[in-house]
CSV table of N, CA, C and O in Angstrom, one decimal:
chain,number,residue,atom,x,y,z
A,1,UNK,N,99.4,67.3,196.6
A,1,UNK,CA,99.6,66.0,196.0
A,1,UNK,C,101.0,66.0,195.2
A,1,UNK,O,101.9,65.2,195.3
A,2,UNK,N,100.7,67.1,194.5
A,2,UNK,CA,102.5,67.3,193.7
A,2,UNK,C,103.4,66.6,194.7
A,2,UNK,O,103.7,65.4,194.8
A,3,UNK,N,103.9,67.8,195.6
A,3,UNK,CA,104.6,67.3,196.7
A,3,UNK,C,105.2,65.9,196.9
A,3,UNK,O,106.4,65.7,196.8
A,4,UNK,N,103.8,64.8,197.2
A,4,UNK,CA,103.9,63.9,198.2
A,4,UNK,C,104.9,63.1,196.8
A,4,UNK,O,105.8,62.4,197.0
A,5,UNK,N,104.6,63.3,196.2
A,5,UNK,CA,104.5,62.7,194.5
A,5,UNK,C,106.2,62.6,194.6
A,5,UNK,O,106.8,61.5,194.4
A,6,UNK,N,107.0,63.8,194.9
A,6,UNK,CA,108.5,64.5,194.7
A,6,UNK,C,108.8,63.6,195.7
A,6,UNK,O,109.6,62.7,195.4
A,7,UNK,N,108.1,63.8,197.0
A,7,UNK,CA,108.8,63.0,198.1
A,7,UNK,C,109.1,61.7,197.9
A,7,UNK,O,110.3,61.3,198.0
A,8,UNK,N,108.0,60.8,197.4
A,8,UNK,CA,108.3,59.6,196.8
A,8,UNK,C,109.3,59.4,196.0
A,8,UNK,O,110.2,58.7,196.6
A,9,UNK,N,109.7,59.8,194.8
A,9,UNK,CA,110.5,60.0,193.8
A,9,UNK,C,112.0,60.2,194.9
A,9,UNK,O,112.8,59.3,195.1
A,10,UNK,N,111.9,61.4,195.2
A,10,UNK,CA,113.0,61.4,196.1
A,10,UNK,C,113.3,60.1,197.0
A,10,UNK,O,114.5,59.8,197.2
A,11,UNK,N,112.3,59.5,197.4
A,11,UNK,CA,112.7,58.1,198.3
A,11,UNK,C,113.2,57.3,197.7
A,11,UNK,O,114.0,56.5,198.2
A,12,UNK,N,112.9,57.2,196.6
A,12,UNK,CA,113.7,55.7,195.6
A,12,UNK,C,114.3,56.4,194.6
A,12,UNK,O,113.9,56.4,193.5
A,13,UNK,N,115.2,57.1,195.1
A,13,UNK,CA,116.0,57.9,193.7
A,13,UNK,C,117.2,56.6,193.7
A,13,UNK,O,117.4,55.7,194.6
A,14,UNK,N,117.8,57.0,192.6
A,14,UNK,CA,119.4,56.4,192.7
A,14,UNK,C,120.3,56.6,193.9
A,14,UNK,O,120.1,57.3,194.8
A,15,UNK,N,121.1,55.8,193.6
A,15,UNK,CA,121.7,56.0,195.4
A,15,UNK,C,122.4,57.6,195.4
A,15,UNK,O,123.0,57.9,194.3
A,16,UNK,N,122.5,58.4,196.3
A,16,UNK,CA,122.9,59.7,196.5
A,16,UNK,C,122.8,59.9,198.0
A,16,UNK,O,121.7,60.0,198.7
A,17,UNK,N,124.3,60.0,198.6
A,17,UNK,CA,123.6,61.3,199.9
A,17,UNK,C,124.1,62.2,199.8
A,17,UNK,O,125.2,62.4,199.4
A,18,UNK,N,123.0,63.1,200.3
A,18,UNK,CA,122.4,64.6,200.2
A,18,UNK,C,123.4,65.1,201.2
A,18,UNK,O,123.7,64.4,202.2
A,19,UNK,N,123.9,66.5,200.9
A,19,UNK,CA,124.4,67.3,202.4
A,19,UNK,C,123.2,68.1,202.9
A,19,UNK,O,122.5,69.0,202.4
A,20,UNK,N,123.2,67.6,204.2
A,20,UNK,CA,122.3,68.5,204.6
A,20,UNK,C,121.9,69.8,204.1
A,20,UNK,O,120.7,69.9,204.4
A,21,UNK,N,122.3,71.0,203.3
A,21,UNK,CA,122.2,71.7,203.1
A,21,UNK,C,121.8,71.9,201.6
A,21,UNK,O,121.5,73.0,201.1
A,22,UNK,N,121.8,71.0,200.9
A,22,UNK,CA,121.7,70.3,199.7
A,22,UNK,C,120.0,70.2,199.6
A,22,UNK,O,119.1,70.8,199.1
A,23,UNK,N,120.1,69.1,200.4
A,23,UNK,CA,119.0,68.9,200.9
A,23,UNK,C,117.7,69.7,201.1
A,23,UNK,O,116.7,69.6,200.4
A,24,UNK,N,117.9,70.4,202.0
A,24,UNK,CA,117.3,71.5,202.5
A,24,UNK,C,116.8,72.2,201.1
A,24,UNK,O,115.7,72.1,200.5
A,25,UNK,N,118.2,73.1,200.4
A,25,UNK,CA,117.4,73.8,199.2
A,25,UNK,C,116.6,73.2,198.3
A,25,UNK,O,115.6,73.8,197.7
A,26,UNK,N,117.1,71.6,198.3
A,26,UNK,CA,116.0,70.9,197.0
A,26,UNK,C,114.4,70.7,198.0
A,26,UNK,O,113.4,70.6,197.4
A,27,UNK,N,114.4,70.7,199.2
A,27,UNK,CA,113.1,70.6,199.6
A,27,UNK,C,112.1,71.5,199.7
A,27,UNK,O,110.9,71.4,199.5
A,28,UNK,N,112.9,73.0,200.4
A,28,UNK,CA,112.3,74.0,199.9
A,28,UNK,C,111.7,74.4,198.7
A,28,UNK,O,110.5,74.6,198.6
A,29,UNK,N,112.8,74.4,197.4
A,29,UNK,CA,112.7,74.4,196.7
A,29,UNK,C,111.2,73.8,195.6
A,29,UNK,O,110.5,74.4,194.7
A,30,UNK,N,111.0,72.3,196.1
A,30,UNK,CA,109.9,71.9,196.1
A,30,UNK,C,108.7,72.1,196.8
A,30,UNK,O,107.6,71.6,196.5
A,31,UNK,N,108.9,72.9,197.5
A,31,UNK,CA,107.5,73.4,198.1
A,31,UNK,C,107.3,72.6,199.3
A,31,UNK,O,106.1,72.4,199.4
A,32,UNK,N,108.2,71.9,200.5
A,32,UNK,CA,108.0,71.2,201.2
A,32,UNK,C,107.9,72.0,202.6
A,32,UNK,O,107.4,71.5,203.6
A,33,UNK,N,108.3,73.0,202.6
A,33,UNK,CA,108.3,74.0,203.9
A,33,UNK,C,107.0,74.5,204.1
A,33,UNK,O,106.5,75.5,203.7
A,34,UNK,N,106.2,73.3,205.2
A,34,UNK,CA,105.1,74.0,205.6
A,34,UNK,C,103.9,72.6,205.0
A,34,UNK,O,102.8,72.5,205.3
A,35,UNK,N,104.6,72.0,204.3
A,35,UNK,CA,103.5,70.6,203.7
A,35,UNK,C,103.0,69.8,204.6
A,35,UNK,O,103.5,69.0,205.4
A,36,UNK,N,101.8,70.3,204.3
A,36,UNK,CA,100.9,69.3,205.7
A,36,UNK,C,101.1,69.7,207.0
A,36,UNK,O,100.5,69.1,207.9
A,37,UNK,N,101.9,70.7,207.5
A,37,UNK,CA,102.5,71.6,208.8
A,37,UNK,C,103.7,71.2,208.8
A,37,UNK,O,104.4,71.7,209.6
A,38,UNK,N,104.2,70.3,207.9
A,38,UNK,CA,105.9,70.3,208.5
A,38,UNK,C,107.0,71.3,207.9
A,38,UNK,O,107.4,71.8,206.8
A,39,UNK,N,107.4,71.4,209.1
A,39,UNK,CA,108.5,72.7,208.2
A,39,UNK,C,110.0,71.9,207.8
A,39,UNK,O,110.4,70.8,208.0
A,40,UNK,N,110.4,72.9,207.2
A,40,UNK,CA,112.1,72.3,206.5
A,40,UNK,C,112.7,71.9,208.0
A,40,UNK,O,113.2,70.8,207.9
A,41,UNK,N,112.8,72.1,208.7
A,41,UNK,CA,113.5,71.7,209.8
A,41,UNK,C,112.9,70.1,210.6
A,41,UNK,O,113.5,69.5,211.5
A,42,UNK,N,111.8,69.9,210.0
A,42,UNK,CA,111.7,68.8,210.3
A,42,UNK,C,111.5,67.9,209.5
A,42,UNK,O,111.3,66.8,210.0
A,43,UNK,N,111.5,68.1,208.0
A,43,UNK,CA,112.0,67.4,206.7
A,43,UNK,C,113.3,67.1,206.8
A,43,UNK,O,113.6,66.0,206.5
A,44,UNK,N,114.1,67.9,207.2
A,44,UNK,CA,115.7,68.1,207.2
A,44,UNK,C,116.2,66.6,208.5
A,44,UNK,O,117.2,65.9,208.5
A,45,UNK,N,115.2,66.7,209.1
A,45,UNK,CA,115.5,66.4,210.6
A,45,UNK,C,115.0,64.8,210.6
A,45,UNK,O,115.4,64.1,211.5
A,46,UNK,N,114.2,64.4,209.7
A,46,UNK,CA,113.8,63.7,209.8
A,46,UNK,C,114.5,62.5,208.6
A,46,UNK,O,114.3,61.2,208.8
A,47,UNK,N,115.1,63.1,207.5
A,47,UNK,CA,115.6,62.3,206.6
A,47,UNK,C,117.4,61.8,207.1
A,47,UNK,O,118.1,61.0,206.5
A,48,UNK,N,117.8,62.8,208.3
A,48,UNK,CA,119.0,62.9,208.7
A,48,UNK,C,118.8,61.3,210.0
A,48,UNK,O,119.7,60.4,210.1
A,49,UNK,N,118.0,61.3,210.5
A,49,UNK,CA,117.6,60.1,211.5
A,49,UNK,C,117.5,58.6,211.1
A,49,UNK,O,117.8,57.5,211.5
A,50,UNK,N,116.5,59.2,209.7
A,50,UNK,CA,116.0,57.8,209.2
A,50,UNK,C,116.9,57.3,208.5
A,50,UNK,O,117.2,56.2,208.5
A,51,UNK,N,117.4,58.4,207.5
A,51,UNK,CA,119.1,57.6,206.6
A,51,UNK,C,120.0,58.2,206.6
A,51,UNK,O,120.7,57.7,205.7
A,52,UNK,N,120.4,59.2,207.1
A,52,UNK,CA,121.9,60.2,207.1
A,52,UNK,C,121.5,60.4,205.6
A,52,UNK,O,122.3,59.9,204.7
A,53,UNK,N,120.4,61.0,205.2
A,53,UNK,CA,120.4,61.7,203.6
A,53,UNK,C,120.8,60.6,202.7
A,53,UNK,O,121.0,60.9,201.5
A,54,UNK,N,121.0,59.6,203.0
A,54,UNK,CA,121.1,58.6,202.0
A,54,UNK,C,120.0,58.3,201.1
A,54,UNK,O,118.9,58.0,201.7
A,55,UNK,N,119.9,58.3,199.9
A,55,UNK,CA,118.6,57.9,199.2
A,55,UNK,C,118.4,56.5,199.2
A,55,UNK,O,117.3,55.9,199.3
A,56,UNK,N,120.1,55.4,199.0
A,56,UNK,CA,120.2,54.4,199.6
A,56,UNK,C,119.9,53.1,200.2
A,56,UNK,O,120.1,51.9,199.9
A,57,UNK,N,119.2,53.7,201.3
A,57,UNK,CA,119.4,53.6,202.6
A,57,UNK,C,118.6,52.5,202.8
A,57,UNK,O,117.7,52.5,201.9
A,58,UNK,N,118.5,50.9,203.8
A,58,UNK,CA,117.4,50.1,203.8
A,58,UNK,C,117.7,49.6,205.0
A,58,UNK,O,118.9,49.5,205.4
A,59,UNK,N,116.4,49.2,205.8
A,59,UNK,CA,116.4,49.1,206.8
A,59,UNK,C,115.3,47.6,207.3
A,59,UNK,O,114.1,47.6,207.3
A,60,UNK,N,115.9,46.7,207.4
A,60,UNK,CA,114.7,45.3,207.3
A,60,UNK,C,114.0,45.6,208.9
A,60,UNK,O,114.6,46.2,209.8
A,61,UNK,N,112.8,45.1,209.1
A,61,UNK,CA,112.2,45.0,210.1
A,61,UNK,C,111.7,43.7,210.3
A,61,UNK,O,111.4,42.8,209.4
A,62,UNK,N,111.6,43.5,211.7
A,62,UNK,CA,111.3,41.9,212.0
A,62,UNK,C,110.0,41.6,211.8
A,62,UNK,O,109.6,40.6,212.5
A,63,UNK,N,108.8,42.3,210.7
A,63,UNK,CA,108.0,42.2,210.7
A,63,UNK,C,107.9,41.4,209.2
A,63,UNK,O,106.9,40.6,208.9
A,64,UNK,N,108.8,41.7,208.4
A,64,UNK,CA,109.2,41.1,207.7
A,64,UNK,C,109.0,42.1,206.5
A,64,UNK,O,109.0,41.7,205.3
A,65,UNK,N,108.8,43.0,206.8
A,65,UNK,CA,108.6,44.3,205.6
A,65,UNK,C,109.9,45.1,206.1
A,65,UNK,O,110.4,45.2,207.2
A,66,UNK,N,110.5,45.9,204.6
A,66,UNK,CA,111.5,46.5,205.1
A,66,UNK,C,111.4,48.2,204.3
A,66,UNK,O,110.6,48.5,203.4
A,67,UNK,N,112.0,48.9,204.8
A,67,UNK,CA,112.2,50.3,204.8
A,67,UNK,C,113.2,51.0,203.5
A,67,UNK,O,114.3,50.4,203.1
A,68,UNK,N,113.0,51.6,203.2
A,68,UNK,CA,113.4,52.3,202.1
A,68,UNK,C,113.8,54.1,201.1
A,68,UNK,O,112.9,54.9,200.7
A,69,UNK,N,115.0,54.4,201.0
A,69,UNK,CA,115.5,55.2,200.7
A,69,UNK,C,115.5,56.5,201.7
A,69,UNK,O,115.2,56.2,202.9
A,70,UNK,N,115.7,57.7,201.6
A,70,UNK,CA,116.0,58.6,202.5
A,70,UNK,C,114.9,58.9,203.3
A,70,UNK,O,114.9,59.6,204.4
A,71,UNK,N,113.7,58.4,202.8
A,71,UNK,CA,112.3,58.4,203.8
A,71,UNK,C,112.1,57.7,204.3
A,71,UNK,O,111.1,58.0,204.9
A,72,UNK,N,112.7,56.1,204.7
A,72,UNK,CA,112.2,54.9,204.6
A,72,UNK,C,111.0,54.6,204.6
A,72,UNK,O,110.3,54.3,205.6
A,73,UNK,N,110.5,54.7,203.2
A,73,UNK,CA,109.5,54.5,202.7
A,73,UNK,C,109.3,53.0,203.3
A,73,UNK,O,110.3,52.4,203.6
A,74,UNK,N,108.3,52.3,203.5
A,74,UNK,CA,107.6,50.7,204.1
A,74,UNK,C,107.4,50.2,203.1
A,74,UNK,O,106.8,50.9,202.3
A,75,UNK,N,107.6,48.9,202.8
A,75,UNK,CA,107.3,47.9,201.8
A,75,UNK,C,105.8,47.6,202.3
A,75,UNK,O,105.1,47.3,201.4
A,76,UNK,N,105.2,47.7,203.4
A,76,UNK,CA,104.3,46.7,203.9
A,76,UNK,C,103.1,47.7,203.6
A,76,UNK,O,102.0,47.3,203.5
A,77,UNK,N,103.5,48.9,203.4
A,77,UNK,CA,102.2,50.0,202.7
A,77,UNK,C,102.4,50.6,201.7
A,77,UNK,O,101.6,50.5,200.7
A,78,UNK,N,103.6,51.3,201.6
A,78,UNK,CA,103.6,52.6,200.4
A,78,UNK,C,104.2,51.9,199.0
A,78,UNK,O,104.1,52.3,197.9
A,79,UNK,N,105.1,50.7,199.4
A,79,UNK,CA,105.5,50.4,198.2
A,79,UNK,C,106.0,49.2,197.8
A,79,UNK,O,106.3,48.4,198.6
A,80,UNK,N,106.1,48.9,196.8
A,80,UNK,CA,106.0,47.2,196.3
A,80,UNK,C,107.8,46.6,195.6
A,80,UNK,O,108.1,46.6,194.4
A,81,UNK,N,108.4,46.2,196.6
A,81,UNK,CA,109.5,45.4,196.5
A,81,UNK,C,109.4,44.2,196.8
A,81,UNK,O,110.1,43.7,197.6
A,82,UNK,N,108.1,43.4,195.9
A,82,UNK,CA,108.0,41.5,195.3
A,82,UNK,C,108.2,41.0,196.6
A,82,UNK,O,108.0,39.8,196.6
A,83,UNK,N,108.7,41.6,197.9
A,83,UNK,CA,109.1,40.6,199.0
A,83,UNK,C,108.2,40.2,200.0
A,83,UNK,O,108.0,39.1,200.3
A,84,UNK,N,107.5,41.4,200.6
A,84,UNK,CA,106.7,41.4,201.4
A,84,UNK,C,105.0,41.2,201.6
A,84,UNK,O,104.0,41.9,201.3
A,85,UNK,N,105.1,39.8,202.1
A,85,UNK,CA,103.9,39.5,202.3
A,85,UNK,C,102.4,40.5,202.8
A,85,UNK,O,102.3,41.3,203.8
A,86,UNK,N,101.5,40.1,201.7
A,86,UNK,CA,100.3,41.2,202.1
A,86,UNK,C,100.8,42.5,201.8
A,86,UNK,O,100.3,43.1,202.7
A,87,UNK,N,101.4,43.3,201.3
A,87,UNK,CA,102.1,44.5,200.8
A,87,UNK,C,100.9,45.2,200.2
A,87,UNK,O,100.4,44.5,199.2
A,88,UNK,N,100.2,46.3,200.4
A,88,UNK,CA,99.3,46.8,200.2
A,88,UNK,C,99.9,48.1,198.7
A,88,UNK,O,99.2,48.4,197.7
A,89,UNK,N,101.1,48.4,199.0
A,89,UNK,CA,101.7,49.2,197.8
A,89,UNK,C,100.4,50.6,197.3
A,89,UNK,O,100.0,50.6,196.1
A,90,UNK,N,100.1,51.0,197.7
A,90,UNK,CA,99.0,52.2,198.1
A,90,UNK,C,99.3,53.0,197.2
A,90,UNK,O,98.4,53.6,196.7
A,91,UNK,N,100.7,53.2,196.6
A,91,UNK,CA,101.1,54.8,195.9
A,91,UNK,C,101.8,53.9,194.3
A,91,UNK,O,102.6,54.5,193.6
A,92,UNK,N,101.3,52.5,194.1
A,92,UNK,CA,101.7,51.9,193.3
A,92,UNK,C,103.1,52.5,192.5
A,92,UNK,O,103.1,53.0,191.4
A,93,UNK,N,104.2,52.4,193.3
A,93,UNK,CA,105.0,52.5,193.0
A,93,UNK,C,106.8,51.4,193.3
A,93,UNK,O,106.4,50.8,194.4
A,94,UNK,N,107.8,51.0,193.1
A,94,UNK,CA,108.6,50.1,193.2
A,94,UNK,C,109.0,50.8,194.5
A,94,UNK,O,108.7,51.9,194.7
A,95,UNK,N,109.6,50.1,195.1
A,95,UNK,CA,110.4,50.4,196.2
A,95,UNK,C,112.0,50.8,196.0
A,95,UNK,O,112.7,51.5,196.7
A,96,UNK,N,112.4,50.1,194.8
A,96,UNK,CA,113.7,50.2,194.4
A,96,UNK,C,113.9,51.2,193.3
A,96,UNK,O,115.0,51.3,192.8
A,97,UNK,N,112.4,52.3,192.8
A,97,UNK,CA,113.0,52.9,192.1
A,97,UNK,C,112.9,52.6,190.7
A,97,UNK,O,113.6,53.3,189.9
């Protein structure tokens, strides 16, 4: 649970992009290599696709919920940015941080 906790944090951080290698150390570091079976290489791999390591990062969807920070975190489940209709916000936390 720690973990998932960092991950979040990490998604709505201040704006920062990460060097990949940057990256990597702070996720290891956290104990992410192996969380839930995913390894650093697909932590790594996966925050490079969704935001080029951007913590930044936002992405609207035509569903009318939009995406957020280096995980793109979803407005429409995990997190609550006032916009999106029916927004369930699950990990009661801001989207913006």
């Amino acid at each position: 649970m720690r973990s998932l906790v960092f991950l979040l944090l990490l998604a709505v951080a201040s704006a920062k992009v990460y060097d990949r290698c940057e990256l990597a150390r702070i996720l290891k570091a956290s104990g992410m290599d192996g969380y839930r079976g995913n390894t650093l290489p697909n932590w790594v791999c996966l925050t490079k696709w969704e935001s080029s390591y951007n913590t930044d990062a936002i992405n609207h969807n035509t569903d009318g919920s939009t995406d957020y920070g280096i995980f793109q975190i979803n407005s429409r489940y995990w997190c609550n940015d006032g916009k999106t209709p029916r927004a369930k916000n699950v990990c009661g936390i801001s989207c913006s941080g």
